[in-house]
Short mmCIF file of C-alpha atoms in Angstrom, two decimals:
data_model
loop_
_atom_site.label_atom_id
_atom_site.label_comp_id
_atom_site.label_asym_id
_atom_site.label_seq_id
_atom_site.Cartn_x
_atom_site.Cartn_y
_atom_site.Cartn_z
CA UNK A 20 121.74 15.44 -4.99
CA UNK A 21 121.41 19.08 -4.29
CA UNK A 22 119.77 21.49 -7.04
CA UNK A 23 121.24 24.13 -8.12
CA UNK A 24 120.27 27.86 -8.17
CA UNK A 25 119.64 28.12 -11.81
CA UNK A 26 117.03 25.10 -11.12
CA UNK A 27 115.61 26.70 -7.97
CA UNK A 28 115.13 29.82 -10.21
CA UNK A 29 112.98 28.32 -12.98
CA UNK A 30 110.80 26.00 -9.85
CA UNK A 31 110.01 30.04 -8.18
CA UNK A 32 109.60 31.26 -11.77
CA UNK A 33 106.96 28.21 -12.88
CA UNK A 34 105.14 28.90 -9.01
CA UNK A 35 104.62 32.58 -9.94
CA UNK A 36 103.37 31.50 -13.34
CA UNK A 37 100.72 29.01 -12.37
CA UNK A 38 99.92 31.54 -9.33
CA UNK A 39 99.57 34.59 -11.72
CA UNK A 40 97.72 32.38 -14.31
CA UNK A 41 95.04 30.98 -11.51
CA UNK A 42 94.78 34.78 -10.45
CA UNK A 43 93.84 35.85 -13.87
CA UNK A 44 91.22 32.92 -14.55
CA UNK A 45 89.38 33.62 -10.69
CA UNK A 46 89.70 37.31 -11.75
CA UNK A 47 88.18 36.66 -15.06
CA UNK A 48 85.20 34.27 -13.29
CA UNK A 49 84.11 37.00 -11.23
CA UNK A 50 84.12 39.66 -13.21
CA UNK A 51 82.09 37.16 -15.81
CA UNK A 52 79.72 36.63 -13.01
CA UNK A 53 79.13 40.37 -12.84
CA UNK A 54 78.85 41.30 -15.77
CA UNK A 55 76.91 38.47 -17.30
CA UNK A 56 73.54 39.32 -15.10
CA UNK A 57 73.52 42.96 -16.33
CA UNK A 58 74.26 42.41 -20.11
CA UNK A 59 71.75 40.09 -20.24
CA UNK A 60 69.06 41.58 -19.00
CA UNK A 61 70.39 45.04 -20.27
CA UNK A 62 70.31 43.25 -23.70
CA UNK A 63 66.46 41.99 -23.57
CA UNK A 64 65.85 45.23 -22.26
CA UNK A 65 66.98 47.02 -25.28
CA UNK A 66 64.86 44.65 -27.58
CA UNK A 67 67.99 41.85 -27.64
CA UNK A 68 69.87 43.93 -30.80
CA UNK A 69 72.92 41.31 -29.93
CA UNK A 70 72.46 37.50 -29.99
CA UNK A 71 73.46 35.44 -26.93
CA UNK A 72 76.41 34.40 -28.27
CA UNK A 73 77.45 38.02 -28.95
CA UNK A 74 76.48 39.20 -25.76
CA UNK A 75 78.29 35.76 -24.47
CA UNK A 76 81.65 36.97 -26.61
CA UNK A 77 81.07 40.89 -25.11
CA UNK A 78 80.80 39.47 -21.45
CA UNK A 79 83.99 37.16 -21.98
CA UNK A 80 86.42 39.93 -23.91
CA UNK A 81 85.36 42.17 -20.41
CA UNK A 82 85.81 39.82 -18.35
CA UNK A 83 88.92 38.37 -19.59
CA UNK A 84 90.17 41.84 -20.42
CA UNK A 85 89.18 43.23 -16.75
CA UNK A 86 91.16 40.87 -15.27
CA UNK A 87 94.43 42.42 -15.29
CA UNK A 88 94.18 45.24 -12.59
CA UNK A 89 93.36 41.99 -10.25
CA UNK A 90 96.73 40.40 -11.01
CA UNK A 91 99.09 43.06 -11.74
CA UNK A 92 97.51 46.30 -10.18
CA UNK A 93 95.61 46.99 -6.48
CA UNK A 94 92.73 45.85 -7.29
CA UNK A 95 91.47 42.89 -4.44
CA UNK A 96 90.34 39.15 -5.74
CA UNK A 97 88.72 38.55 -2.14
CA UNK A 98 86.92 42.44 -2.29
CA UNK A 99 85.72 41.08 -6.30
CA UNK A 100 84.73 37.70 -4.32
CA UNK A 101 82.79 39.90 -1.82
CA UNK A 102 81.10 41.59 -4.12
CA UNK A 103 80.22 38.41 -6.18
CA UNK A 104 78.62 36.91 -3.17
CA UNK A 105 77.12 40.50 -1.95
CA UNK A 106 75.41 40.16 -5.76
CA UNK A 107 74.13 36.88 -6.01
CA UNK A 108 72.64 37.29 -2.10
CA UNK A 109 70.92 40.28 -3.12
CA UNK A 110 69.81 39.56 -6.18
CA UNK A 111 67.84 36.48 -4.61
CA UNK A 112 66.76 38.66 -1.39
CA UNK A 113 65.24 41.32 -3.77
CA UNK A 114 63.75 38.38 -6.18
CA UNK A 115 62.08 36.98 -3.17
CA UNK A 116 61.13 40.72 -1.59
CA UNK A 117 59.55 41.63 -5.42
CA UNK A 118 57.91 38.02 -5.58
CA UNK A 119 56.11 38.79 -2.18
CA UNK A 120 55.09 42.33 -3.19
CA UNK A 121 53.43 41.42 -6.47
CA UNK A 122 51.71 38.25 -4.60
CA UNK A 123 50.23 40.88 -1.70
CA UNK A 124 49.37 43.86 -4.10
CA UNK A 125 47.80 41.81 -6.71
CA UNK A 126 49.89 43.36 -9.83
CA UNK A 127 49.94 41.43 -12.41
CA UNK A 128 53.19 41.02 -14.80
CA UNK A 129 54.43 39.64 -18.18
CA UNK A 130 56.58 37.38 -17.61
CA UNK A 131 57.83 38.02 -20.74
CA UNK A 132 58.69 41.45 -19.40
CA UNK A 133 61.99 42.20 -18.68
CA UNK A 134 62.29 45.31 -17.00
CA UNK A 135 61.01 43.39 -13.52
CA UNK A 136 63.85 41.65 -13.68
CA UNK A 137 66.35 44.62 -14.60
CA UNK A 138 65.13 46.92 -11.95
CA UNK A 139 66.00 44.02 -9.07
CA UNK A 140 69.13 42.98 -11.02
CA UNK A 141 70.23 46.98 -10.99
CA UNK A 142 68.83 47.09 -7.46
CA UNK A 143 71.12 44.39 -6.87
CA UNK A 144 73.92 45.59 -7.87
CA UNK A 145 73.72 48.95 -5.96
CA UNK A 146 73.24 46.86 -2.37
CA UNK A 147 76.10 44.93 -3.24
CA UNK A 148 78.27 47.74 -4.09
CA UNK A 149 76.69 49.21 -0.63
CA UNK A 150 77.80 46.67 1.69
CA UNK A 151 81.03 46.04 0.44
CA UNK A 152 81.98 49.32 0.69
CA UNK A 153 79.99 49.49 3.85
CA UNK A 154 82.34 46.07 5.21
CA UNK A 155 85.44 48.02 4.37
#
């Protein structure tokens, strides 16, 4: 039994749903992975004024919110994947580089201190931004 074009129709219409609906929740997982590093160290930074849950909400509305120019505009899902990975890499290569240079100077920090950890996190972000720009 053949189907006919009115059936073909809705099966291309329910593909480009599901398609655009997986591109908006990968879109929205990245962007929640880069944001969520920043805002919470940003937050403890600024004496944590928002609770985790609110910063949790803040990071979600901009994530979900920033998704859209990755579905319906120019933006890239593999250059936002790039970048994710670029992030995390660096963020552990300049973790392990800081680790190494406190151990030989001798410095001693709080580990309650959190500007340590936003100065690689910021570092971080500005060699991922680096290379892929540099890659393209």
């Amino acid at each position: 039994m053949e189907r006919t074009s009115h059936e073909q129709d809705r099966e291309r219409e329910s593909v480009s749903t599901l398609g655009a609906t997986v591109d908006v929740l990968l879109a929205a997982f990245g962007l929640w992975l880069v944001c969520w590093p920043l805002a919470g160290v940003a937050n403890a930074v600024a004496g944590t004024p928002l609770t985790e849950s609110q910063v949790s909400l803040l990071v979600g509305c901009v994530a979900l919110g920033g998704s859209y120019p990755f579905v319906a505009g120019d933006w890239s899902l593999g250059r936002l994947g790039d970048f994710v990975f670029a992030l995390a890499a660096s963020a552990l290569a300049l973790g392990v580089l800081g680790l190494f240079a406190v151990l030989l100077s001798g410095i001693e920090l709080s580990g309650s201190d959190p500007v340590p950890q936003f100065v690689t996190v910021a570092c971080a972000y500005v060699v991922a931004a680096v290379v892929v720009y540099w890659r393209d």
